[in-house]
Coordinates of N, CA and C in Angstrom, one line a residue:
M1 N -19.3 -52.9 11.9 CA -18.8 -52.1 12.7 C -17.7 -51.6 11.5
A2 N -17.2 -52.5 11.0 CA -16.0 -52.3 10.1 C -16.2 -51.3 9.0
A3 N -17.7 -51.7 8.3 CA -17.9 -51.1 7.2 C -18.7 -49.6 7.6
S4 N -19.0 -49.5 8.8 CA -19.7 -48.1 9.2 C -18.4 -47.3 9.6
A5 N -17.4 -47.8 10.2 CA -16.0 -47.0 10.2 C -15.5 -46.7 8.9
H6 N -15.4 -47.4 7.7 CA -15.1 -47.0 6.5 C -15.9 -45.9 5.9
R7 N -17.2 -46.2 6.3 CA -17.9 -44.9 5.6 C -17.8 -43.5 6.4
S8 N -17.5 -43.6 7.8 CA -17.4 -42.5 8.4 C -16.0 -41.9 8.0
T9 N -14.9 -42.6 7.7 CA -13.9 -42.1 7.2 C -13.8 -41.5 6.1
R10 N -14.6 -42.2 5.1 CA -14.8 -41.6 3.6 C -15.6 -40.2 3.8
T11 N -16.7 -40.1 4.8 CA -17.4 -39.2 5.3 C -16.7 -37.7 5.5
S12 N -15.5 -38.0 6.4 CA -14.4 -37.2 7.2 C -13.6 -36.5 6.0
M13 N -13.0 -37.5 5.0 CA -12.3 -37.0 4.0 C -13.0 -36.2 3.2
A14 N -14.1 -36.6 2.7 CA -14.8 -35.6 1.8 C -15.2 -34.3 2.4
L15 N -15.4 -34.3 3.6 CA -15.9 -33.1 4.4 C -14.6 -32.1 4.4
S16 N -13.4 -32.9 4.7 CA -12.2 -31.9 4.6 C -11.7 -31.6 3.5
L17 N -12.1 -32.6 2.2 CA -11.8 -31.9 0.8 C -12.7 -30.7 0.4
F18 N -14.0 -30.7 0.9 CA -14.8 -29.6 0.6 C -14.4 -28.4 1.3
L19 N -13.8 -28.4 2.7 CA -13.4 -27.3 3.4 C -12.3 -26.8 2.7
L20 N -11.6 -27.6 2.2 CA -10.2 -27.0 1.8 C -10.6 -26.2 0.1
A21 N -11.3 -27.0 -0.3 CA -11.8 -26.3 -1.7 C -12.6 -25.0 -1.2
T22 N -13.5 -24.8 -0.3 CA -14.2 -23.5 0.2 C -13.1 -22.7 0.5
I23 N -12.2 -22.9 1.1 CA -11.1 -22.1 1.4 C -10.3 -21.5 0.4
A24 N -9.7 -22.0 -0.4 CA -9.3 -22.0 -1.6 C -10.1 -21.2 -2.4
F25 N -11.2 -21.2 -2.8 CA -12.1 -20.6 -3.7 C -12.3 -19.0 -2.6
S26 N -12.6 -19.1 -2.0 CA -12.7 -17.8 -1.0 C -11.3 -17.0 -1.0
S27 N -10.2 -17.5 -1.1 CA -9.3 -16.7 -1.1 C -9.0 -16.2 -2.5
I28 N -9.3 -16.9 -3.6 CA -9.0 -16.8 -5.0 C -10.5 -15.3 -5.1
T29 N -11.7 -15.7 -4.5 CA -12.5 -14.6 -4.7 C -12.2 -13.4 -4.1
A30 N -11.6 -13.5 -3.0 CA -11.2 -12.2 -2.1 C -9.9 -11.5 -3.1
Q31 N -9.2 -12.1 -3.8 CA -8.1 -11.6 -4.4 C -8.4 -11.2 -5.7
S32 N -9.5 -11.4 -6.4 CA -10.3 -11.2 -7.5 C -10.9 -10.0 -7.0
S33 N -11.7 -9.9 -6.0 CA -12.5 -8.9 -5.6 C -11.9 -7.5 -5.3
S34 N -10.6 -7.8 -4.5 CA -9.7 -6.7 -4.2 C -8.9 -5.8 -5.7
S35 N -8.7 -6.8 -6.5 CA -8.0 -6.4 -7.8 C -9.2 -5.4 -8.7
S36 N -10.4 -6.3 -8.6 CA -11.5 -5.7 -9.4 C -11.9 -4.2 -8.6
S37 N -11.9 -4.2 -7.5 CA -12.4 -2.8 -6.8 C -11.7 -1.7 -7.2
C38 N -10.2 -1.8 -7.8 CA -9.4 -0.7 -7.9 C -8.9 -0.5 -9.3
A39 N -9.4 -2.0 -10.4 CA -9.1 -1.7 -11.6 C -9.9 -0.7 -12.2
S40 N -10.6 0.0 -12.0 CA -11.5 0.9 -13.0 C -10.9 2.5 -12.5
H41 N -9.8 2.5 -11.7 CA -9.2 3.8 -11.6 C -8.4 4.2 -12.6
T42 N -8.5 5.6 -13.0 CA -8.0 6.2 -14.3 C -6.8 7.2 -13.5
F43 N -5.9 7.4 -14.4 CA -4.7 8.5 -14.1 C -4.4 9.5 -15.1
S44 N -4.0 10.7 -14.6 CA -3.5 11.6 -15.6 C -2.5 11.0 -16.7
S45 N -2.7 11.7 -17.7 CA -1.8 11.4 -18.8 C -1.8 9.6 -19.5
N46 N -3.2 9.4 -19.0 CA -3.6 8.0 -19.3 C -2.5 6.9 -19.1
K47 N -1.6 7.1 -17.8 CA -0.9 6.1 -17.4 C -1.4 4.9 -16.9
L48 N -0.8 3.8 -17.3 CA -1.5 2.2 -17.1 C -0.7 1.8 -16.0
Y49 N -1.3 1.2 -15.1 CA -0.7 0.0 -14.0 C -1.2 -1.3 -14.3
G50 N -0.1 -2.5 -14.4 CA -0.6 -3.5 -14.7 C -1.1 -4.7 -13.2
S51 N -1.1 -3.9 -12.3 CA -1.6 -4.5 -10.8 C -2.1 -3.3 -10.0
C52 N -3.0 -4.1 -9.1 CA -3.4 -3.0 -8.0 C -4.0 -3.7 -6.8
A53 N -4.0 -3.2 -6.1 CA -4.4 -3.8 -4.5 C -5.3 -2.9 -3.8
A54 N -6.3 -3.2 -3.4 CA -7.1 -2.5 -2.4 C -6.9 -2.8 -1.3
L55 N -6.0 -1.9 -0.6 CA -5.4 -2.0 0.9 C -6.6 -2.2 1.8
P56 N -6.4 -2.7 2.9 CA -7.7 -3.1 3.9 C -7.9 -2.1 4.7
R57 N -7.0 -0.9 4.9 CA -7.3 0.0 5.8 C -7.1 1.6 5.1
L58 N -8.1 2.4 5.8 CA -8.0 3.8 5.3 C -8.8 4.1 3.8
G59 N -9.3 3.3 3.3 CA -10.0 3.4 1.9 C -9.0 3.5 0.8
T60 N -7.9 3.1 1.1 CA -6.8 3.2 0.0 C -6.5 2.1 -0.9
T61 N -5.7 2.8 -2.4 CA -5.3 1.4 -3.1 C -4.0 1.9 -3.8
L62 N -3.2 0.8 -4.0 CA -2.3 0.8 -4.3 C -2.1 -0.1 -5.8
H63 N -1.5 1.0 -7.1 CA -1.3 0.4 -8.3 C 0.3 0.4 -8.5
Y64 N 0.7 -0.5 -9.4 CA 2.1 -0.7 -9.5 C 2.2 -1.4 -10.7
N65 N 3.5 -1.0 -11.2 CA 4.2 -1.7 -12.6 C 5.6 -2.2 -12.1
Y66 N 5.7 -3.6 -11.9 CA 6.8 -4.1 -11.5 C 7.9 -4.6 -12.7
T67 N 9.2 -4.3 -12.7 CA 10.1 -4.4 -13.6 C 11.4 -5.4 -13.0
A68 N 11.1 -6.8 -13.4 CA 11.8 -7.8 -12.7 C 13.5 -7.3 -13.2
A69 N 13.6 -7.1 -14.1 CA 15.2 -6.9 -14.9 C 15.8 -5.8 -13.9
S70 N 15.3 -4.9 -13.7 CA 15.8 -3.7 -13.0 C 15.4 -3.8 -11.4
N71 N 14.7 -4.8 -11.2 CA 14.1 -4.7 -10.0 C 13.6 -3.3 -9.2
T72 N 12.7 -2.9 -10.0 CA 12.2 -1.6 -9.7 C 10.5 -1.6 -9.9
V73 N 10.0 -0.8 -9.1 CA 8.6 -0.9 -9.0 C 8.1 0.8 -9.3
S74 N 7.1 1.1 -10.1 CA 6.3 2.1 -10.2 C 5.1 2.1 -9.6
V75 N 4.8 3.3 -8.8 CA 3.8 2.8 -7.9 C 2.8 4.3 -7.9
A76 N 1.4 4.1 -8.1 CA 0.4 5.1 -7.5 C -0.4 4.8 -6.4
F77 N 0.0 5.5 -5.1 CA -1.0 5.4 -3.8 C -2.1 6.3 -4.4
R78 N -3.4 5.7 -3.7 CA -4.6 6.8 -3.7 C -5.2 6.6 -2.6
A79 N -5.6 7.8 -2.1 CA -5.9 7.8 -0.5 C -7.1 8.8 -0.6
P80 N -8.1 8.7 0.0 CA -9.1 9.7 0.4 C -8.6 11.2 0.7
S81 N -8.8 12.2 0.4 CA -7.9 13.4 0.5 C -9.0 14.3 1.8
K82 N -8.3 14.9 2.8 CA -9.0 15.2 3.9 C -8.6 16.8 4.1
G83 N -9.0 17.5 2.7 CA -8.7 19.0 2.9 C -7.2 19.4 3.1
A84 N -7.0 19.7 4.6 CA -5.5 20.0 4.7 C -4.7 19.2 5.4
G85 N -5.0 18.2 5.0 CA -4.2 16.8 5.4 C -3.3 16.3 4.6
W86 N -2.7 15.5 4.9 CA -1.6 14.5 4.1 C -1.7 13.0 3.9
V87 N -1.2 12.5 3.1 CA -1.3 11.0 2.8 C 0.4 10.8 2.4
A88 N 0.5 9.3 3.0 CA 1.9 8.5 2.8 C 1.9 7.4 2.7
W89 N 2.8 6.6 1.8 CA 3.0 5.6 1.5 C 4.4 4.9 1.4
G90 N 5.2 3.9 2.2 CA 6.3 3.5 2.1 C 6.3 2.2 2.2
L91 N 7.7 1.7 2.0 CA 8.4 0.5 2.4 C 9.4 0.3 3.4
N92 N 9.0 -1.1 4.5 CA 9.7 -0.9 5.4 C 10.6 -2.3 4.9
P93 N 12.0 -2.4 4.7 CA 12.6 -3.6 4.2 C 13.1 -4.3 5.6
S94 N 13.0 -3.7 6.8 CA 13.8 -4.3 7.8 C 12.8 -4.7 9.0
G95 N 11.3 -4.3 8.8 CA 10.4 -4.6 9.8 C 9.1 -4.7 9.4
T96 N 7.9 -4.7 10.3 CA 6.8 -4.4 9.8 C 6.0 -3.4 10.2
G97 N 6.6 -2.4 10.8 CA 5.8 -1.1 11.0 C 6.1 0.0 10.6
M98 N 5.9 1.1 11.5 CA 6.3 2.5 10.9 C 7.8 2.7 11.2
V99 N 8.4 2.4 12.0 CA 9.8 2.9 12.3 C 10.7 1.9 11.4
G100 N 11.6 2.6 10.5 CA 12.2 2.1 9.7 C 11.8 2.0 8.3
T101 N 10.5 2.6 8.1 CA 10.2 3.0 6.7 C 10.5 4.1 6.0
Q102 N 10.9 3.8 4.6 CA 11.1 5.0 3.5 C 9.7 5.1 2.9
A103 N 9.4 6.7 3.0 CA 7.9 6.7 2.6 C 8.0 7.8 1.7
V104 N 7.1 8.0 0.9 CA 6.6 9.1 0.0 C 5.8 10.0 0.5
V105 N 5.5 11.1 0.9 CA 4.5 12.0 1.5 C 4.1 13.1 0.6
A106 N 2.7 13.4 0.6 CA 2.0 14.4 0.0 C 1.2 15.4 0.6
F107 N 1.2 16.6 0.5 CA 0.0 17.3 0.9 C -0.1 18.8 0.2
R108 N -0.9 19.5 0.5 CA -0.9 20.8 -0.1 C -0.1 21.9 0.9
H109 N 0.7 22.5 0.1 CA 1.7 23.2 0.7 C 1.0 24.6 0.9
S110 N 1.6 25.6 1.8 CA 0.9 26.8 2.4 C 0.6 28.0 1.0
N111 N 1.6 27.5 0.1 CA 1.8 28.4 -1.0 C 0.7 28.0 -2.2
G112 N -0.1 27.1 -2.0 CA -1.3 26.6 -2.7 C -0.9 25.2 -3.6
S113 N 0.5 24.9 -3.8 CA 0.8 24.0 -4.4 C 0.6 22.4 -3.6
L114 N 0.7 21.5 -4.7 CA 0.5 20.2 -4.1 C 2.2 19.5 -4.1
V115 N 2.7 19.4 -3.0 CA 4.0 18.9 -2.7 C 4.1 17.3 -2.7
A116 N 5.2 16.7 -3.0 CA 5.4 15.2 -2.7 C 7.0 15.0 -2.6
Y117 N 7.3 14.2 -1.7 CA 8.7 14.0 -1.4 C 8.9 12.7 -0.9
P118 N 10.0 11.9 -0.6 CA 10.6 10.9 0.1 C 10.9 11.4 1.6
T119 N 10.8 10.7 2.4 CA 11.0 11.3 3.7 C 11.4 9.5 4.6
V120 N 12.4 9.7 5.6 CA 12.7 8.6 6.3 C 11.9 8.4 7.8
L121 N 11.0 7.4 8.0 CA 10.5 7.6 9.2 C 11.4 6.8 10.2
D122 N 12.4 7.5 10.9 CA 13.1 6.6 11.7 C 12.9 6.6 13.3
S123 N 11.8 7.1 13.3 CA 11.4 7.0 15.1 C 9.4 7.1 15.1
Y124 N 9.1 7.1 16.1 CA 7.7 7.5 16.1 C 7.1 8.8 15.9
A125 N 8.4 9.4 16.0 CA 8.2 11.1 16.1 C 9.0 11.6 14.9
P126 N 8.9 11.3 13.9 CA 9.8 11.4 12.7 C 9.8 13.1 12.4
S127 N 10.7 13.6 11.6 CA 10.7 14.9 11.3 C 9.6 15.1 10.3
M128 N 9.5 14.3 9.5 CA 8.6 14.4 7.9 C 9.3 15.2 6.9
A129 N 10.3 15.6 7.5 CA 11.4 16.4 6.2 C 11.6 15.9 5.0
P130 N 12.0 16.4 4.0 CA 12.4 15.8 2.7 C 13.7 15.2 3.0
A131 N 13.9 14.0 2.3 CA 15.2 13.3 2.5 C 15.9 13.2 1.1
D132 N 17.3 13.8 1.2 CA 18.0 13.8 0.0 C 18.4 12.3 -0.2
A133 N 19.2 12.3 -1.3 CA 19.5 10.8 -1.9 C 20.5 10.2 -0.9
A134 N 21.4 10.9 -0.2 CA 22.2 10.4 0.8 C 21.5 9.7 2.0
E135 N 20.4 10.4 2.5 CA 19.8 9.7 3.6 C 18.9 8.5 3.3
L136 N 18.7 8.2 2.0 CA 17.7 7.1 1.8 C 18.4 6.0 1.6
G137 N 17.7 4.8 2.1 CA 18.4 3.5 2.1 C 18.3 2.9 0.7
F138 N 17.3 3.2 -0.2 CA 17.2 2.9 -1.3 C 16.6 4.0 -2.3
P139 N 17.2 4.2 -3.6 CA 16.7 5.1 -4.6 C 15.1 5.2 -4.9
V140 N 14.7 6.6 -4.6 CA 13.4 6.8 -4.9 C 13.5 8.2 -6.1
S141 N 12.7 7.8 -7.0 CA 12.7 9.1 -8.2 C 11.2 9.2 -8.7
D142 N 11.1 10.2 -9.6 CA 9.8 10.3 -10.2 C 8.5 10.8 -9.2
V143 N 9.0 11.5 -7.9 CA 7.8 11.6 -7.1 C 7.1 13.0 -7.4
A144 N 6.0 12.6 -7.3 CA 4.9 13.7 -7.6 C 3.7 13.3 -7.2
A145 N 2.7 14.3 -7.1 CA 1.2 14.0 -6.6 C 0.0 15.0 -7.3
E146 N -1.0 14.5 -7.2 CA -2.0 15.0 -7.7 C -3.5 14.6 -7.1
Y147 N -4.3 15.4 -7.3 CA -5.7 15.4 -6.9 C -6.7 14.7 -7.8
A148 N -7.4 13.6 -7.3 CA -8.3 12.9 -8.6 C -9.8 12.8 -7.9
K149 N -10.7 12.6 -8.6 CA -12.0 12.8 -8.3 C -12.7 13.9 -7.6
K150 N -12.1 14.9 -8.3 CA -12.7 16.6 -8.1 C -11.9 16.9 -6.6
G151 N -10.9 16.5 -6.4 CA -10.4 16.7 -4.9 C -10.6 15.9 -3.7
E152 N -11.5 14.7 -4.4 CA -11.7 13.7 -3.3 C -10.6 13.0 -2.7
E153 N -9.8 12.6 -3.6 CA -8.4 11.8 -3.3 C -7.4 12.3 -3.6
M154 N -6.3 12.1 -3.2 CA -4.8 12.4 -3.4 C -4.2 11.3 -4.1
V155 N -3.4 11.2 -4.9 CA -2.6 10.3 -5.5 C -1.0 10.7 -5.5
V156 N -0.3 9.9 -5.0 CA 1.4 10.0 -4.7 C 1.7 9.1 -5.7
Y157 N 2.9 9.5 -6.7 CA 3.7 8.7 -7.5 C 4.8 8.6 -7.1
A158 N 5.8 7.6 -7.6 CA 6.9 7.2 -7.2 C 7.5 6.2 -7.9
T159 N 9.0 6.0 -8.2 CA 9.4 4.9 -8.8 C 10.7 4.2 -8.1
V160 N 10.5 3.0 -7.2 CA 11.3 2.8 -6.2 C 12.2 1.7 -6.8
A161 N 13.6 1.8 -6.5 CA 14.5 0.9 -6.7 C 14.7 -0.3 -5.3
L162 N 14.0 -1.4 -5.9 CA 13.9 -2.2 -4.5 C 15.2 -2.5 -4.0
P163 N 15.3 -2.8 -2.7 CA 16.7 -3.1 -2.2 C 17.1 -4.2 -2.8
A164 N 18.4 -4.4 -2.9 CA 19.0 -5.4 -3.6 C 19.1 -6.7 -2.3
G165 N 19.0 -7.9 -3.1 CA 18.7 -9.0 -2.7 C 17.5 -9.6 -1.6
K166 N 16.7 -8.7 -1.6 CA 15.2 -9.2 -1.0 C 14.4 -9.4 -1.5
G167 N 14.5 -9.6 -3.0 CA 13.3 -10.0 -3.9 C 12.4 -9.1 -4.3
S168 N 11.2 -9.4 -4.3 CA 9.8 -8.6 -4.8 C 8.9 -8.3 -3.5
K169 N 9.0 -9.4 -2.4 CA 8.2 -9.1 -1.3 C 8.6 -8.2 -0.4
F170 N 7.9 -7.3 0.3 CA 8.2 -6.5 1.0 C 6.9 -6.1 2.1
N171 N 7.5 -5.7 3.2 CA 6.1 -5.0 4.3 C 6.3 -3.6 3.7
H172 N 4.8 -3.1 3.7 CA 4.7 -1.9 3.5 C 3.7 -1.1 4.3
V173 N 4.0 0.2 4.6 CA 3.0 1.0 5.3 C 2.5 2.0 4.5
W174 N 1.1 2.5 5.0 CA 0.4 3.6 4.4 C -0.2 4.4 5.7
Q175 N -0.6 5.6 5.3 CA -0.9 6.6 6.3 C -1.7 7.9 5.8
Q176 N -2.5 8.7 6.7 CA -2.9 9.9 6.3 C -3.1 10.5 7.5
G177 N -3.1 11.8 7.5 CA -3.2 12.7 8.8 C -4.0 13.8 8.2
S178 N -4.8 14.3 9.3 CA -5.8 15.7 9.0 C -5.2 16.8 9.1
S179 N -4.0 16.9 9.4 CA -3.3 18.4 9.3 C -1.9 18.6 9.1
V180 N -1.5 19.7 8.3 CA -0.2 20.1 8.3 C 0.1 21.4 9.0
V181 N 1.1 21.3 9.7 CA 1.2 22.7 10.4 C 2.7 23.1 9.9
I182 N 2.8 24.6 9.4 CA 4.0 25.2 9.0 C 4.6 24.3 8.2
D183 N 3.8 23.7 7.1 CA 4.3 22.9 6.1 C 5.0 21.8 6.3
V184 N 4.4 21.0 7.4 CA 5.0 20.0 7.9 C 3.8 18.9 8.2
P185 N 3.8 17.8 7.7 CA 2.7 16.8 8.2 C 2.8 16.7 9.7
A186 N 1.6 16.9 10.3 CA 1.3 16.5 11.9 C 1.0 15.2 12.1
A187 N 1.3 15.0 13.4 CA 1.2 13.5 13.7 C -0.4 12.8 13.3
H188 N -0.5 11.6 13.0 CA -1.8 10.9 12.5 C -2.4 10.5 13.7
P189 N -3.9 10.2 13.7 CA -4.3 9.4 14.9 C -3.5 8.2 15.3
T190 N -3.7 7.7 16.7 CA -3.0 6.7 17.1 C -4.2 5.7 17.8
T191 N -5.3 5.7 16.8 CA -6.2 4.8 17.4 C -6.7 4.1 15.7
G192 N -7.4 3.2 15.9 CA -8.3 2.7 14.9 C -7.4 2.2 13.7
D193 N -7.8 2.2 12.5 CA -7.0 2.2 11.2 C -5.7 2.7 11.1
N194 N -5.4 3.6 11.8 CA -4.1 4.6 11.5 C -3.0 3.8 12.2
I195 N -3.5 2.9 13.1 CA -2.5 2.1 13.4 C -2.4 0.5 13.1
L196 N -3.2 0.3 12.0 CA -3.4 -1.0 11.7 C -2.8 -0.9 10.0
S197 N -2.5 0.0 9.5 CA -2.5 0.3 7.9 C -1.0 -0.3 7.6
T198 N -0.8 -1.4 8.1 CA 0.4 -2.1 7.5 C 0.1 -3.5 6.7
G199 N 1.2 -4.1 6.3 CA 0.8 -5.3 5.3 C 2.1 -5.8 4.3
A200 N 1.8 -6.7 3.9 CA 3.0 -7.4 2.7 C 2.5 -7.3 1.4
I201 N 3.4 -7.0 0.5 CA 2.9 -7.0 -0.7 C 4.2 -7.6 -1.7
D202 N 3.7 -8.5 -2.4 CA 4.8 -9.2 -3.3 C 4.6 -8.3 -4.8
F203 N 5.2 -7.6 -5.3 CA 5.1 -6.9 -6.5 C 5.2 -7.8 -7.7
S204 N 5.6 -8.9 -7.5 CA 5.8 -9.5 -8.9 C 4.6 -10.3 -9.1
K205 N 3.3 -10.2 -8.1 CA 2.0 -10.7 -8.6 C 1.3 -9.7 -8.8

């Protein structure tokens, strides 16, 4: 009886160790797959990014270079382009959802140019208007946008001075909408991936 119980305990321990190893391997594999799926992307002017993440919603990716000394991050957000639509990416230093996010948004202007600027999402019906420096909770510079893959994707660039005292890990939000009205991004869909496009990211990794 005692020997049987001992063997059972050893078997349970071995199974537990196997399961832990499998979970760890799966996590590493998922992270590797996420990085490898976006690492082949290229950018104009041969700009390089040391890190990238294939985001889990809307077919988007985020590329970034983090500078710890200045606590700044240079980002390139890529999203499928929907003709007359818009794309946006931003950080929410105080919450996990849309409200409270400071974002960069890009779309094609009625004059034919591609425009990009920072904006503040202060409600579920934000103005989506350009925000000046005094309205921003943290500095954003070098904002620009371009098309990639023969117009199939839009890329938004920005350099963000991360909020002081909050480290390198933040909640971020990304989005895309299908229309722009009088040069203002219109509301995005409120179902499916459009309401699930949030997550956390540690720029130091």
